[in-house]
């Protein structure tokens, strides 16, 4: 005889650490496979593993059960639930790295487009004042930002829009001929303006493409707004990894949860032999660091010539070559991110 939901929930609730509201869903297949989805606050990986084992141990002995899988999503507070949060924006996700040129912007743009394709409402904020290139990669280099004033005389910024993503960029406001050193002091004000005075409307995700390193923008952003968390982009090279660790430490010091690591340029996929892969930089570095630090790895994106080419043409890889290895990897990153952030399904467009 097949078991029912209630029996399974009762069995799970005999685990002392588990509260009823943390059981998000229980599915029962005719084959006897039971799926359990839990939604928990950020937890350490050891506890996570022990919890999965405990759930299996409780459910397996129930009559008719052949197999049990357990998924744990992390329930993070949304912006509305945090003091100083940007109203109507559910989750602000910073994409950062210790080292420059590892692919933050490429990951941010393709991640934003992938989330939009999944049906989420997505904004992208280009916070790189030193080399803002989101507009170029989103095919909007010539677009300029629409700034108007509201009834109280405050400036209101209307985001640009392309490929399902609303976007504001420092590139639109900055005079490129102005020396970079003057930009620093303006920065804080600009970050706040983009966050609070842009007409984002209601968003599920606001992805923020950060400049490299651990400087003013990171601190300014962390202080202006309660971030849901940060994604750290690394490459498999040791130097980039060491730098990533520094970046991780900074976020930890600023009390920002690290949602996961994306290993970019993981391996090389030759265009003429797309089923081959070459580990030019040595493989698994990001995965190793992630495991060591107890941080999830959200995905490994290969190096593909077409990714750079499509970026240069202003068409994100996930749209230009949706079946490529790197596009698949980035969609996986998006899915893993959604799983971790556990966005409510009613927020889908
Ligand atoms: N997986 C990849 N395959 C091929 N080219 C890539 C890949 N990732 C990034 N690139 C290319 O590498 C260059 C740097 O990438 P990107 O601008 O995304 O890095 P970044 O970390 O944002 O750099 P910065 O620190 O300057 O902001 C770009 O020309 C981009 O097209
Ligand atoms: Mg960049």
mmCIF file with all atom_site columns, N, CA and C in Angstrom, residues 43-106:
data_model
loop_
_atom_site.group_PDB
_atom_site.id
_atom_site.type_symbol
_atom_site.label_atom_id
_atom_site.label_alt_id
_atom_site.label_comp_id
_atom_site.label_asym_id
_atom_site.label_entity_id
_atom_site.label_seq_id
_atom_site.pdbx_PDB_ins_code
_atom_site.Cartn_x
_atom_site.Cartn_y
_atom_site.Cartn_z
_atom_site.occupancy
_atom_site.B_iso_or_equiv
_atom_site.pdbx_formal_charge
_atom_site.auth_seq_id
_atom_site.auth_comp_id
_atom_site.auth_asym_id
_atom_site.auth_atom_id
_atom_site.pdbx_PDB_model_num
ATOM 1   N N  . UNK A 1 43  ? 22.747 27.258 6.490   1.00 0.00 ? 43  UNK A N  1
ATOM 2   C CA . UNK A 1 43  ? 23.226 26.304 7.487   1.00 0.00 ? 43  UNK A CA 1
ATOM 3   C C  . UNK A 1 43  ? 24.586 25.778 7.083   1.00 0.00 ? 43  UNK A C  1
ATOM 4   N N  . UNK A 1 44  ? 25.319 25.260 8.063   1.00 0.00 ? 44  UNK A N  1
ATOM 5   C CA . UNK A 1 44  ? 26.650 24.787 7.692   1.00 0.00 ? 44  UNK A CA 1
ATOM 6   C C  . UNK A 1 44  ? 26.530 23.422 7.007   1.00 0.00 ? 44  UNK A C  1
ATOM 7   N N  . UNK A 1 45  ? 27.460 23.147 6.072   1.00 0.00 ? 45  UNK A N  1
ATOM 8   C CA . UNK A 1 45  ? 27.343 21.967 5.222   1.00 0.00 ? 45  UNK A CA 1
ATOM 9   C C  . UNK A 1 45  ? 27.315 20.652 5.998   1.00 0.00 ? 45  UNK A C  1
ATOM 10  N N  . UNK A 1 46  ? 27.995 20.604 7.145   1.00 0.00 ? 46  UNK A N  1
ATOM 11  C CA . UNK A 1 46  ? 27.990 19.364 7.917   1.00 0.00 ? 46  UNK A CA 1
ATOM 12  C C  . UNK A 1 46  ? 26.602 19.064 8.457   1.00 0.00 ? 46  UNK A C  1
ATOM 13  N N  . UNK A 1 47  ? 25.943 20.115 8.953   1.00 0.00 ? 47  UNK A N  1
ATOM 14  C CA . UNK A 1 47  ? 24.601 19.950 9.476   1.00 0.00 ? 47  UNK A CA 1
ATOM 15  C C  . UNK A 1 47  ? 23.646 19.549 8.347   1.00 0.00 ? 47  UNK A C  1
ATOM 16  N N  . UNK A 1 48  ? 23.868 20.184 7.184   1.00 0.00 ? 48  UNK A N  1
ATOM 17  C CA . UNK A 1 48  ? 23.047 19.879 6.021   1.00 0.00 ? 48  UNK A CA 1
ATOM 18  C C  . UNK A 1 48  ? 23.105 18.375 5.701   1.00 0.00 ? 48  UNK A C  1
ATOM 19  N N  . UNK A 1 49  ? 24.336 17.825 5.643   1.00 0.00 ? 49  UNK A N  1
ATOM 20  C CA . UNK A 1 49  ? 24.506 16.415 5.326   1.00 0.00 ? 49  UNK A CA 1
ATOM 21  C C  . UNK A 1 49  ? 23.837 15.526 6.367   1.00 0.00 ? 49  UNK A C  1
ATOM 22  N N  . UNK A 1 50  ? 24.016 15.893 7.642   1.00 0.00 ? 50  UNK A N  1
ATOM 23  C CA . UNK A 1 50  ? 23.444 15.063 8.697   1.00 0.00 ? 50  UNK A CA 1
ATOM 24  C C  . UNK A 1 50  ? 21.912 15.115 8.632   1.00 0.00 ? 50  UNK A C  1
ATOM 25  N N  . UNK A 1 51  ? 21.382 16.292 8.266   1.00 0.00 ? 51  UNK A N  1
ATOM 26  C CA . UNK A 1 51  ? 19.926 16.432 8.168   1.00 0.00 ? 51  UNK A CA 1
ATOM 27  C C  . UNK A 1 51  ? 19.361 15.571 7.036   1.00 0.00 ? 51  UNK A C  1
ATOM 28  N N  . UNK A 1 52  ? 20.072 15.578 5.902   1.00 0.00 ? 52  UNK A N  1
ATOM 29  C CA . UNK A 1 52  ? 19.649 14.752 4.770   1.00 0.00 ? 52  UNK A CA 1
ATOM 30  C C  . UNK A 1 52  ? 19.616 13.278 5.194   1.00 0.00 ? 52  UNK A C  1
ATOM 31  N N  . UNK A 1 53  ? 20.668 12.842 5.888   1.00 0.00 ? 53  UNK A N  1
ATOM 32  C CA . UNK A 1 53  ? 20.727 11.448 6.344   1.00 0.00 ? 53  UNK A CA 1
ATOM 33  C C  . UNK A 1 53  ? 19.581 11.127 7.300   1.00 0.00 ? 53  UNK A C  1
ATOM 34  N N  . UNK A 1 54  ? 19.322 12.070 8.217   1.00 0.00 ? 54  UNK A N  1
ATOM 35  C CA . UNK A 1 54  ? 18.245 11.836 9.186   1.00 0.00 ? 54  UNK A CA 1
ATOM 36  C C  . UNK A 1 54  ? 16.887 11.721 8.501   1.00 0.00 ? 54  UNK A C  1
ATOM 37  N N  . UNK A 1 55  ? 16.651 12.602 7.498   1.00 0.00 ? 55  UNK A N  1
ATOM 38  C CA . UNK A 1 55  ? 15.373 12.559 6.776   1.00 0.00 ? 55  UNK A CA 1
ATOM 39  C C  . UNK A 1 55  ? 15.212 11.194 6.101   1.00 0.00 ? 55  UNK A C  1
ATOM 40  N N  . UNK A 1 56  ? 16.283 10.746 5.453   1.00 0.00 ? 56  UNK A N  1
ATOM 41  C CA . UNK A 1 56  ? 16.216 9.451  4.759   1.00 0.00 ? 56  UNK A CA 1
ATOM 42  C C  . UNK A 1 56  ? 15.949 8.338  5.761   1.00 0.00 ? 56  UNK A C  1
ATOM 43  N N  . UNK A 1 57  ? 16.643 8.387  6.903   1.00 0.00 ? 57  UNK A N  1
ATOM 44  C CA . UNK A 1 57  ? 16.500 7.338  7.913   1.00 0.00 ? 57  UNK A CA 1
ATOM 45  C C  . UNK A 1 57  ? 15.067 7.281  8.453   1.00 0.00 ? 57  UNK A C  1
ATOM 46  N N  . UNK A 1 58  ? 14.402 8.430  8.519   1.00 0.00 ? 58  UNK A N  1
ATOM 47  C CA . UNK A 1 58  ? 13.036 8.448  9.042   1.00 0.00 ? 58  UNK A CA 1
ATOM 48  C C  . UNK A 1 58  ? 12.017 7.956  8.013   1.00 0.00 ? 58  UNK A C  1
ATOM 49  N N  . UNK A 1 59  ? 12.256 8.292  6.741   1.00 0.00 ? 59  UNK A N  1
ATOM 50  C CA . UNK A 1 59  ? 11.238 8.019  5.719   1.00 0.00 ? 59  UNK A CA 1
ATOM 51  C C  . UNK A 1 59  ? 11.388 6.622  5.095   1.00 0.00 ? 59  UNK A C  1
ATOM 52  N N  . UNK A 1 60  ? 12.630 6.176  4.928   1.00 0.00 ? 60  UNK A N  1
ATOM 53  C CA . UNK A 1 60  ? 12.873 4.876  4.282   1.00 0.00 ? 60  UNK A CA 1
ATOM 54  C C  . UNK A 1 60  ? 12.065 3.714  4.889   1.00 0.00 ? 60  UNK A C  1
ATOM 55  N N  . UNK A 1 61  ? 11.993 3.603  6.246   1.00 0.00 ? 61  UNK A N  1
ATOM 56  C CA . UNK A 1 61  ? 11.291 2.450  6.827   1.00 0.00 ? 61  UNK A CA 1
ATOM 57  C C  . UNK A 1 61  ? 9.773  2.450  6.606   1.00 0.00 ? 61  UNK A C  1
ATOM 58  N N  . UNK A 1 62  ? 9.206  3.567  6.151   1.00 0.00 ? 62  UNK A N  1
ATOM 59  C CA . UNK A 1 62  ? 7.755  3.625  5.970   1.00 0.00 ? 62  UNK A CA 1
ATOM 60  C C  . UNK A 1 62  ? 7.334  2.666  4.850   1.00 0.00 ? 62  UNK A C  1
ATOM 61  N N  . UNK A 1 63  ? 6.219  2.000  5.058   1.00 0.00 ? 63  UNK A N  1
ATOM 62  C CA . UNK A 1 63  ? 5.763  0.973  4.121   1.00 0.00 ? 63  UNK A CA 1
ATOM 63  C C  . UNK A 1 63  ? 5.565  1.538  2.709   1.00 0.00 ? 63  UNK A C  1
ATOM 64  N N  . UNK A 1 64  ? 6.059  0.842  1.733   1.00 0.00 ? 64  UNK A N  1
ATOM 65  C CA . UNK A 1 64  ? 5.866  1.247  0.340   1.00 0.00 ? 64  UNK A CA 1
ATOM 66  C C  . UNK A 1 64  ? 6.947  2.177  -0.184  1.00 0.00 ? 64  UNK A C  1
ATOM 67  N N  . UNK A 1 65  ? 7.812  2.689  0.705   1.00 0.00 ? 65  UNK A N  1
ATOM 68  C CA . UNK A 1 65  ? 8.854  3.627  0.272   1.00 0.00 ? 65  UNK A CA 1
ATOM 69  C C  . UNK A 1 65  ? 10.055 2.863  -0.283  1.00 0.00 ? 65  UNK A C  1
ATOM 70  N N  . UNK A 1 66  ? 10.422 3.218  -1.546  1.00 0.00 ? 66  UNK A N  1
ATOM 71  C CA . UNK A 1 66  ? 11.535 2.522  -2.186  1.00 0.00 ? 66  UNK A CA 1
ATOM 72  C C  . UNK A 1 66  ? 12.795 3.389  -2.192  1.00 0.00 ? 66  UNK A C  1
ATOM 73  N N  . UNK A 1 67  ? 12.562 4.715  -2.294  1.00 0.00 ? 67  UNK A N  1
ATOM 74  C CA . UNK A 1 67  ? 13.704 5.610  -2.425  1.00 0.00 ? 67  UNK A CA 1
ATOM 75  C C  . UNK A 1 67  ? 13.313 6.989  -1.876  1.00 0.00 ? 67  UNK A C  1
ATOM 76  N N  . UNK A 1 68  ? 14.300 7.717  -1.361  1.00 0.00 ? 68  UNK A N  1
ATOM 77  C CA . UNK A 1 68  ? 14.023 9.050  -0.816  1.00 0.00 ? 68  UNK A CA 1
ATOM 78  C C  . UNK A 1 68  ? 15.083 10.022 -1.306  1.00 0.00 ? 68  UNK A C  1
ATOM 79  N N  . UNK A 1 69  ? 14.647 11.169 -1.864  1.00 0.00 ? 69  UNK A N  1
ATOM 80  C CA . UNK A 1 69  ? 15.632 12.233 -2.094  1.00 0.00 ? 69  UNK A CA 1
ATOM 81  C C  . UNK A 1 69  ? 15.235 13.472 -1.307  1.00 0.00 ? 69  UNK A C  1
ATOM 82  N N  . UNK A 1 70  ? 16.239 14.227 -0.887  1.00 0.00 ? 70  UNK A N  1
ATOM 83  C CA . UNK A 1 70  ? 15.993 15.398 -0.044  1.00 0.00 ? 70  UNK A CA 1
ATOM 84  C C  . UNK A 1 70  ? 16.689 16.597 -0.669  1.00 0.00 ? 70  UNK A C  1
ATOM 85  N N  . UNK A 1 71  ? 15.936 17.688 -0.853  1.00 0.00 ? 71  UNK A N  1
ATOM 86  C CA . UNK A 1 71  ? 16.549 18.921 -1.350  1.00 0.00 ? 71  UNK A CA 1
ATOM 87  C C  . UNK A 1 71  ? 16.413 19.991 -0.280  1.00 0.00 ? 71  UNK A C  1
ATOM 88  N N  . UNK A 1 72  ? 17.469 20.761 -0.095  1.00 0.00 ? 72  UNK A N  1
ATOM 89  C CA . UNK A 1 72  ? 17.395 21.825 0.906   1.00 0.00 ? 72  UNK A CA 1
ATOM 90  C C  . UNK A 1 72  ? 17.603 23.168 0.208   1.00 0.00 ? 72  UNK A C  1
ATOM 91  N N  . UNK A 1 73  ? 16.593 24.019 0.278   1.00 0.00 ? 73  UNK A N  1
ATOM 92  C CA . UNK A 1 73  ? 16.716 25.385 -0.230  1.00 0.00 ? 73  UNK A CA 1
ATOM 93  C C  . UNK A 1 73  ? 16.987 26.277 0.965   1.00 0.00 ? 73  UNK A C  1
ATOM 94  N N  . UNK A 1 74  ? 17.710 27.366 0.732   1.00 0.00 ? 74  UNK A N  1
ATOM 95  C CA . UNK A 1 74  ? 17.980 28.281 1.835   1.00 0.00 ? 74  UNK A CA 1
ATOM 96  C C  . UNK A 1 74  ? 16.999 29.437 1.756   1.00 0.00 ? 74  UNK A C  1
ATOM 97  N N  . UNK A 1 75  ? 16.205 29.618 2.785   1.00 0.00 ? 75  UNK A N  1
ATOM 98  C CA . UNK A 1 75  ? 15.241 30.721 2.794   1.00 0.00 ? 75  UNK A CA 1
ATOM 99  C C  . UNK A 1 75  ? 15.957 31.970 3.293   1.00 0.00 ? 75  UNK A C  1
ATOM 100 N N  . UNK A 1 76  ? 16.146 32.929 2.399   1.00 0.00 ? 76  UNK A N  1
ATOM 101 C CA . UNK A 1 76  ? 16.790 34.173 2.804   1.00 0.00 ? 76  UNK A CA 1
ATOM 102 C C  . UNK A 1 76  ? 15.727 35.256 2.878   1.00 0.00 ? 76  UNK A C  1
ATOM 103 N N  . UNK A 1 77  ? 15.882 36.196 3.810   1.00 0.00 ? 77  UNK A N  1
ATOM 104 C CA . UNK A 1 77  ? 14.893 37.262 3.885   1.00 0.00 ? 77  UNK A CA 1
ATOM 105 C C  . UNK A 1 77  ? 14.906 38.103 2.611   1.00 0.00 ? 77  UNK A C  1
ATOM 106 N N  . UNK A 1 78  ? 13.740 38.552 2.129   1.00 0.00 ? 78  UNK A N  1
ATOM 107 C CA . UNK A 1 78  ? 13.696 39.394 0.942   1.00 0.00 ? 78  UNK A CA 1
ATOM 108 C C  . UNK A 1 78  ? 13.957 40.840 1.353   1.00 0.00 ? 78  UNK A C  1
ATOM 109 N N  . UNK A 1 79  ? 14.163 41.719 0.350   1.00 0.00 ? 79  UNK A N  1
ATOM 110 C CA . UNK A 1 79  ? 14.436 43.132 0.621   1.00 0.00 ? 79  UNK A CA 1
ATOM 111 C C  . UNK A 1 79  ? 13.376 43.758 1.518   1.00 0.00 ? 79  UNK A C  1
ATOM 112 N N  . UNK A 1 80  ? 12.105 43.412 1.249   1.00 0.00 ? 80  UNK A N  1
ATOM 113 C CA . UNK A 1 80  ? 11.003 44.025 2.001   1.00 0.00 ? 80  UNK A CA 1
ATOM 114 C C  . UNK A 1 80  ? 11.095 43.673 3.481   1.00 0.00 ? 80  UNK A C  1
ATOM 115 N N  . UNK A 1 81  ? 11.723 42.525 3.765   1.00 0.00 ? 81  UNK A N  1
ATOM 116 C CA . UNK A 1 81  ? 11.804 42.094 5.163   1.00 0.00 ? 81  UNK A CA 1
ATOM 117 C C  . UNK A 1 81  ? 13.023 42.668 5.882   1.00 0.00 ? 81  UNK A C  1
ATOM 118 N N  . UNK A 1 82  ? 13.842 43.426 5.136   1.00 0.00 ? 82  UNK A N  1
ATOM 119 C CA . UNK A 1 82  ? 15.068 43.935 5.754   1.00 0.00 ? 82  UNK A CA 1
ATOM 120 C C  . UNK A 1 82  ? 14.982 45.441 5.937   1.00 0.00 ? 82  UNK A C  1
ATOM 121 N N  . UNK A 1 83  ? 15.546 45.965 7.030   1.00 0.00 ? 83  UNK A N  1
ATOM 122 C CA . UNK A 1 83  ? 15.545 47.409 7.195   1.00 0.00 ? 83  UNK A CA 1
ATOM 123 C C  . UNK A 1 83  ? 16.406 48.068 6.118   1.00 0.00 ? 83  UNK A C  1
ATOM 124 N N  . UNK A 1 84  ? 15.916 49.136 5.494   1.00 0.00 ? 84  UNK A N  1
ATOM 125 C CA . UNK A 1 84  ? 16.694 49.833 4.466   1.00 0.00 ? 84  UNK A CA 1
ATOM 126 C C  . UNK A 1 84  ? 16.689 49.150 3.118   1.00 0.00 ? 84  UNK A C  1
ATOM 127 N N  . UNK A 1 85  ? 15.877 48.124 2.963   1.00 0.00 ? 85  UNK A N  1
ATOM 128 C CA . UNK A 1 85  ? 15.825 47.392 1.699   1.00 0.00 ? 85  UNK A CA 1
ATOM 129 C C  . UNK A 1 85  ? 15.181 48.206 0.584   1.00 0.00 ? 85  UNK A C  1
ATOM 130 N N  . UNK A 1 86  ? 15.483 47.848 -0.659  1.00 0.00 ? 86  UNK A N  1
ATOM 131 C CA . UNK A 1 86  ? 14.881 48.524 -1.801  1.00 0.00 ? 86  UNK A CA 1
ATOM 132 C C  . UNK A 1 86  ? 13.488 47.922 -1.996  1.00 0.00 ? 86  UNK A C  1
ATOM 133 N N  . UNK A 1 87  ? 12.468 48.761 -1.811  1.00 0.00 ? 87  UNK A N  1
ATOM 134 C CA . UNK A 1 87  ? 11.103 48.262 -1.900  1.00 0.00 ? 87  UNK A CA 1
ATOM 135 C C  . UNK A 1 87  ? 10.884 47.626 -3.259  1.00 0.00 ? 87  UNK A C  1
ATOM 136 N N  . UNK A 1 88  ? 10.088 46.603 -3.325  1.00 0.00 ? 88  UNK A N  1
ATOM 137 C CA . UNK A 1 88  ? 9.708  45.941 -4.578  1.00 0.00 ? 88  UNK A CA 1
ATOM 138 C C  . UNK A 1 88  ? 10.811 45.101 -5.220  1.00 0.00 ? 88  UNK A C  1
ATOM 139 N N  . UNK A 1 89  ? 12.022 45.171 -4.682  1.00 0.00 ? 89  UNK A N  1
ATOM 140 C CA . UNK A 1 89  ? 13.076 44.306 -5.207  1.00 0.00 ? 89  UNK A CA 1
ATOM 141 C C  . UNK A 1 89  ? 13.284 43.192 -4.192  1.00 0.00 ? 89  UNK A C  1
ATOM 142 N N  . UNK A 1 90  ? 13.066 41.957 -4.631  1.00 0.00 ? 90  UNK A N  1
ATOM 143 C CA . UNK A 1 90  ? 13.125 40.865 -3.658  1.00 0.00 ? 90  UNK A CA 1
ATOM 144 C C  . UNK A 1 90  ? 14.555 40.540 -3.242  1.00 0.00 ? 90  UNK A C  1
ATOM 145 N N  . UNK A 1 91  ? 15.420 40.324 -4.227  1.00 0.00 ? 91  UNK A N  1
ATOM 146 C CA . UNK A 1 91  ? 16.771 39.874 -3.888  1.00 0.00 ? 91  UNK A CA 1
ATOM 147 C C  . UNK A 1 91  ? 17.829 40.638 -4.665  1.00 0.00 ? 91  UNK A C  1
ATOM 148 N N  . UNK A 1 92  ? 18.783 41.196 -3.951  1.00 0.00 ? 92  UNK A N  1
ATOM 149 C CA . UNK A 1 92  ? 19.918 41.854 -4.603  1.00 0.00 ? 92  UNK A CA 1
ATOM 150 C C  . UNK A 1 92  ? 21.127 40.931 -4.479  1.00 0.00 ? 92  UNK A C  1
ATOM 151 N N  . UNK A 1 93  ? 21.674 40.569 -5.635  1.00 0.00 ? 93  UNK A N  1
ATOM 152 C CA . UNK A 1 93  ? 22.770 39.608 -5.691  1.00 0.00 ? 93  UNK A CA 1
ATOM 153 C C  . UNK A 1 93  ? 23.996 40.290 -6.288  1.00 0.00 ? 93  UNK A C  1
ATOM 154 N N  . UNK A 1 94  ? 25.078 40.361 -5.545  1.00 0.00 ? 94  UNK A N  1
ATOM 155 C CA . UNK A 1 94  ? 26.306 40.959 -6.070  1.00 0.00 ? 94  UNK A CA 1
ATOM 156 C C  . UNK A 1 94  ? 27.156 39.889 -6.745  1.00 0.00 ? 94  UNK A C  1
ATOM 157 N N  . UNK A 1 95  ? 27.663 40.207 -7.943  1.00 0.00 ? 95  UNK A N  1
ATOM 158 C CA . UNK A 1 95  ? 28.584 39.289 -8.622  1.00 0.00 ? 95  UNK A CA 1
ATOM 159 C C  . UNK A 1 95  ? 29.976 39.901 -8.524  1.00 0.00 ? 95  UNK A C  1
ATOM 160 N N  . UNK A 1 96  ? 30.870 39.223 -7.822  1.00 0.00 ? 96  UNK A N  1
ATOM 161 C CA . UNK A 1 96  ? 32.158 39.848 -7.558  1.00 0.00 ? 96  UNK A CA 1
ATOM 162 C C  . UNK A 1 96  ? 33.308 38.873 -7.775  1.00 0.00 ? 96  UNK A C  1
ATOM 163 N N  . UNK A 1 97  ? 34.521 39.401 -7.680  1.00 0.00 ? 97  UNK A N  1
ATOM 164 C CA . UNK A 1 97  ? 35.709 38.555 -7.758  1.00 0.00 ? 97  UNK A CA 1
ATOM 165 C C  . UNK A 1 97  ? 36.855 39.318 -7.133  1.00 0.00 ? 97  UNK A C  1
ATOM 166 N N  . UNK A 1 98  ? 37.861 38.604 -6.687  1.00 0.00 ? 98  UNK A N  1
ATOM 167 C CA . UNK A 1 98  ? 39.033 39.276 -6.154  1.00 0.00 ? 98  UNK A CA 1
ATOM 168 C C  . UNK A 1 98  ? 39.864 39.873 -7.277  1.00 0.00 ? 98  UNK A C  1
ATOM 169 N N  . UNK A 1 99  ? 39.952 39.149 -8.378  1.00 0.00 ? 99  UNK A N  1
ATOM 170 C CA . UNK A 1 99  ? 40.830 39.516 -9.477  1.00 0.00 ? 99  UNK A CA 1
ATOM 171 C C  . UNK A 1 99  ? 40.013 40.039 -10.661 1.00 0.00 ? 99  UNK A C  1
ATOM 172 N N  . UNK A 1 100 ? 40.612 40.914 -11.456 1.00 0.00 ? 100 UNK A N  1
ATOM 173 C CA . UNK A 1 100 ? 39.924 41.444 -12.633 1.00 0.00 ? 100 UNK A CA 1
ATOM 174 C C  . UNK A 1 100 ? 39.955 40.462 -13.794 1.00 0.00 ? 100 UNK A C  1
ATOM 175 N N  . UNK A 1 101 ? 39.013 40.644 -14.710 1.00 0.00 ? 101 UNK A N  1
ATOM 176 C CA . UNK A 1 101 ? 39.053 39.900 -15.963 1.00 0.00 ? 101 UNK A CA 1
ATOM 177 C C  . UNK A 1 101 ? 38.707 38.428 -15.878 1.00 0.00 ? 101 UNK A C  1
ATOM 178 N N  . UNK A 1 102 ? 38.101 37.995 -14.771 1.00 0.00 ? 102 UNK A N  1
ATOM 179 C CA . UNK A 1 102 ? 37.790 36.565 -14.643 1.00 0.00 ? 102 UNK A CA 1
ATOM 180 C C  . UNK A 1 102 ? 36.415 36.210 -15.218 1.00 0.00 ? 102 UNK A C  1
ATOM 181 N N  . UNK A 1 103 ? 35.633 37.239 -15.602 1.00 0.00 ? 103 UNK A N  1
ATOM 182 C CA . UNK A 1 103 ? 34.346 36.968 -16.239 1.00 0.00 ? 103 UNK A CA 1
ATOM 183 C C  . UNK A 1 103 ? 33.124 37.373 -15.430 1.00 0.00 ? 103 UNK A C  1
ATOM 184 N N  . UNK A 1 104 ? 33.279 38.310 -14.505 1.00 0.00 ? 104 UNK A N  1
ATOM 185 C CA . UNK A 1 104 ? 32.125 38.788 -13.719 1.00 0.00 ? 104 UNK A CA 1
ATOM 186 C C  . UNK A 1 104 ? 31.024 39.329 -14.604 1.00 0.00 ? 104 UNK A C  1
ATOM 187 N N  . UNK A 1 105 ? 31.425 40.205 -15.546 1.00 0.00 ? 105 UNK A N  1
ATOM 188 C CA . UNK A 1 105 ? 30.416 40.848 -16.375 1.00 0.00 ? 105 UNK A CA 1
ATOM 189 C C  . UNK A 1 105 ? 29.736 39.818 -17.281 1.00 0.00 ? 105 UNK A C  1
ATOM 190 N N  . UNK A 1 106 ? 30.538 38.917 -17.860 1.00 0.00 ? 106 UNK A N  1
ATOM 191 C CA . UNK A 1 106 ? 29.950 37.876 -18.709 1.00 0.00 ? 106 UNK A CA 1
ATOM 192 C C  . UNK A 1 106 ? 28.968 37.029 -17.913 1.00 0.00 ? 106 UNK A C  1
#
